[in-house]
Amino acid sequence: VEIVTPLAVNGQKRTISGRIRSGGVLALPWRPVVRPYESDITYFVDAEGLVAEQRQKWSVDAVEALLEALTPGDGRRVPPP
């Protein structure tokens, strides 16, 4: 996981948000390869200062991501975006 934009803290809304890039080989027996994708991520903090919820919006379609996770890969390299 790579942080693409710096994390922003909003004390009034009690959120921490940013943009990340993820990808790699999943630790499953068929070693599926997940091509790099970006996601906007927001953490919602409760009154005790703990993360109560996390929301993500991906740059890839959920069906596409699921198909990649179910497709056997060679487990050695990640294709470029």
PDB file of C-alpha atoms in Angstrom:
ATOM      1  CA  VAL A   1       0.000   0.000   0.000  1.00  0.00           C
ATOM      2  CA  GLU A   2       1.283   3.422  -0.954  1.00  0.00           C
ATOM      3  CA  ILE A   3      -0.123   6.745   0.269  1.00  0.00           C
ATOM      4  CA  VAL A   4      -0.857   8.859  -2.824  1.00  0.00           C
ATOM      5  CA  THR A   5      -2.086  12.014  -1.068  1.00  0.00           C
ATOM      6  CA  PRO A   6      -1.268  13.085   2.471  1.00  0.00           C
ATOM      7  CA  LEU A   7      -3.818  12.137   5.103  1.00  0.00           C
ATOM      8  CA  ALA A   8      -6.181  14.963   6.045  1.00  0.00           C
ATOM      9  CA  VAL A   9      -7.652  15.222   9.527  1.00  0.00           C
ATOM     10  CA  ASN A  10     -11.010  16.957   9.972  1.00  0.00           C
ATOM     11  CA  GLY A  11     -11.583  17.453  13.694  1.00  0.00           C
ATOM     12  CA  GLN A  12     -15.077  18.851  13.264  1.00  0.00           C
ATOM     13  CA  LYS A  13     -16.298  15.867  11.215  1.00  0.00           C
ATOM     14  CA  ARG A  14     -14.042  13.461  13.179  1.00  0.00           C
ATOM     15  CA  THR A  15     -12.579  11.975   9.989  1.00  0.00           C
ATOM     16  CA  ILE A  16      -9.181  11.060   8.583  1.00  0.00           C
ATOM     17  CA  SER A  17      -9.071  10.752   4.800  1.00  0.00           C
ATOM     18  CA  GLY A  18      -6.644  10.292   1.952  1.00  0.00           C
ATOM     19  CA  ARG A  19      -5.895   8.414  -1.265  1.00  0.00           C
ATOM     20  CA  ILE A  20      -3.940   5.156  -1.392  1.00  0.00           C
ATOM     21  CA  ARG A  21      -2.611   2.820  -4.093  1.00  0.00           C
ATOM     22  CA  SER A  22      -2.752  -0.939  -3.563  1.00  0.00           C
ATOM     23  CA  GLY A  23      -1.875  -4.027  -5.552  1.00  0.00           C
ATOM     24  CA  GLY A  24       0.145  -7.191  -5.372  1.00  0.00           C
ATOM     25  CA  VAL A  25      -0.167 -10.950  -5.071  1.00  0.00           C
ATOM     26  CA  LEU A  26      -2.802 -12.276  -2.684  1.00  0.00           C
ATOM     27  CA  ALA A  27      -1.755 -14.961  -0.189  1.00  0.00           C
ATOM     28  CA  LEU A  28      -4.216 -17.531  -1.532  1.00  0.00           C
ATOM     29  CA  PRO A  29      -3.317 -20.993  -2.863  1.00  0.00           C
ATOM     30  CA  TRP A  30      -3.860 -19.921  -6.503  1.00  0.00           C
ATOM     31  CA  ARG A  31      -1.700 -16.752  -6.013  1.00  0.00           C
ATOM     32  CA  PRO A  32      -3.977 -14.237  -7.797  1.00  0.00           C
ATOM     33  CA  VAL A  33      -2.377 -11.013  -8.991  1.00  0.00           C
ATOM     34  CA  VAL A  34      -4.180  -7.756  -8.192  1.00  0.00           C
ATOM     35  CA  ARG A  35      -3.142  -4.973 -10.535  1.00  0.00           C
ATOM     36  CA  PRO A  36      -2.478  -1.596  -8.869  1.00  0.00           C
ATOM     37  CA  TYR A  37      -5.577   0.493  -8.199  1.00  0.00           C
ATOM     38  CA  GLU A  38      -6.267   3.618  -6.179  1.00  0.00           C
ATOM     39  CA  SER A  39      -8.906   4.213  -3.567  1.00  0.00           C
ATOM     40  CA  ASP A  40     -10.176   7.159  -1.583  1.00  0.00           C
ATOM     41  CA  ILE A  41     -10.317   6.098   2.045  1.00  0.00           C
ATOM     42  CA  THR A  42     -12.058   7.745   4.988  1.00  0.00           C
ATOM     43  CA  TYR A  43     -11.863   6.710   8.631  1.00  0.00           C
ATOM     44  CA  PHE A  44     -14.605   7.885  11.006  1.00  0.00           C
ATOM     45  CA  VAL A  45     -13.453   8.361  14.609  1.00  0.00           C
ATOM     46  CA  ASP A  46     -15.757   7.889  17.603  1.00  0.00           C
ATOM     47  CA  ALA A  47     -15.910   9.943  20.817  1.00  0.00           C
ATOM     48  CA  GLU A  48     -13.162   7.819  22.426  1.00  0.00           C
ATOM     49  CA  GLY A  49     -10.792   8.489  19.518  1.00  0.00           C
ATOM     50  CA  LEU A  50     -11.098   5.000  18.032  1.00  0.00           C
ATOM     51  CA  VAL A  51     -11.831   4.233  14.391  1.00  0.00           C
ATOM     52  CA  ALA A  52     -15.529   3.303  14.295  1.00  0.00           C
ATOM     53  CA  GLU A  53     -15.933   2.972  10.527  1.00  0.00           C
ATOM     54  CA  GLN A  54     -13.895   2.847   7.328  1.00  0.00           C
ATOM     55  CA  ARG A  55     -15.194   3.651   3.845  1.00  0.00           C
ATOM     56  CA  GLN A  56     -13.382   3.183   0.527  1.00  0.00           C
ATOM     57  CA  LYS A  57     -14.170   4.147  -3.040  1.00  0.00           C
ATOM     58  CA  TRP A  58     -12.090   2.168  -5.557  1.00  0.00           C
ATOM     59  CA  SER A  59     -10.820   3.267  -8.964  1.00  0.00           C
ATOM     60  CA  VAL A  60     -11.794  -0.183 -10.318  1.00  0.00           C
ATOM     61  CA  ASP A  61     -15.192  -1.822 -10.567  1.00  0.00           C
ATOM     62  CA  ALA A  62     -15.993  -4.254  -7.721  1.00  0.00           C
ATOM     63  CA  VAL A  63     -16.789  -7.051 -10.203  1.00  0.00           C
ATOM     64  CA  GLU A  64     -13.419  -6.549 -11.917  1.00  0.00           C
ATOM     65  CA  ALA A  65     -11.643  -6.706  -8.542  1.00  0.00           C
ATOM     66  CA  LEU A  66     -13.488  -9.895  -7.606  1.00  0.00           C
ATOM     67  CA  LEU A  67     -12.611 -11.548 -10.931  1.00  0.00           C
ATOM     68  CA  GLU A  68      -8.926 -10.695 -10.420  1.00  0.00           C
ATOM     69  CA  ALA A  69      -9.036 -12.268  -6.944  1.00  0.00           C
ATOM     70  CA  LEU A  70     -10.550 -15.464  -8.372  1.00  0.00           C
ATOM     71  CA  THR A  71      -8.189 -15.745 -11.357  1.00  0.00           C
ATOM     72  CA  PRO A  72      -5.092 -17.910 -10.848  1.00  0.00           C
ATOM     73  CA  GLY A  73      -1.857 -15.988 -11.327  1.00  0.00           C
ATOM     74  CA  ASP A  74       1.774 -16.887 -11.608  1.00  0.00           C
ATOM     75  CA  GLY A  75       2.341 -15.149  -8.268  1.00  0.00           C
ATOM     76  CA  ARG A  76       5.635 -13.654  -9.365  1.00  0.00           C
ATOM     77  CA  ARG A  77       4.937 -10.219 -10.783  1.00  0.00           C
ATOM     78  CA  VAL A  78       2.334  -7.492 -10.757  1.00  0.00           C
ATOM     79  CA  PRO A  79       1.431  -6.069 -14.173  1.00  0.00           C
ATOM     80  CA  PRO A  80       1.672  -2.282 -14.549  1.00  0.00           C
ATOM     81  CA  PRO A  81      -1.519  -0.191 -14.172  1.00  0.00           C
TER      82      PRO A  81
END
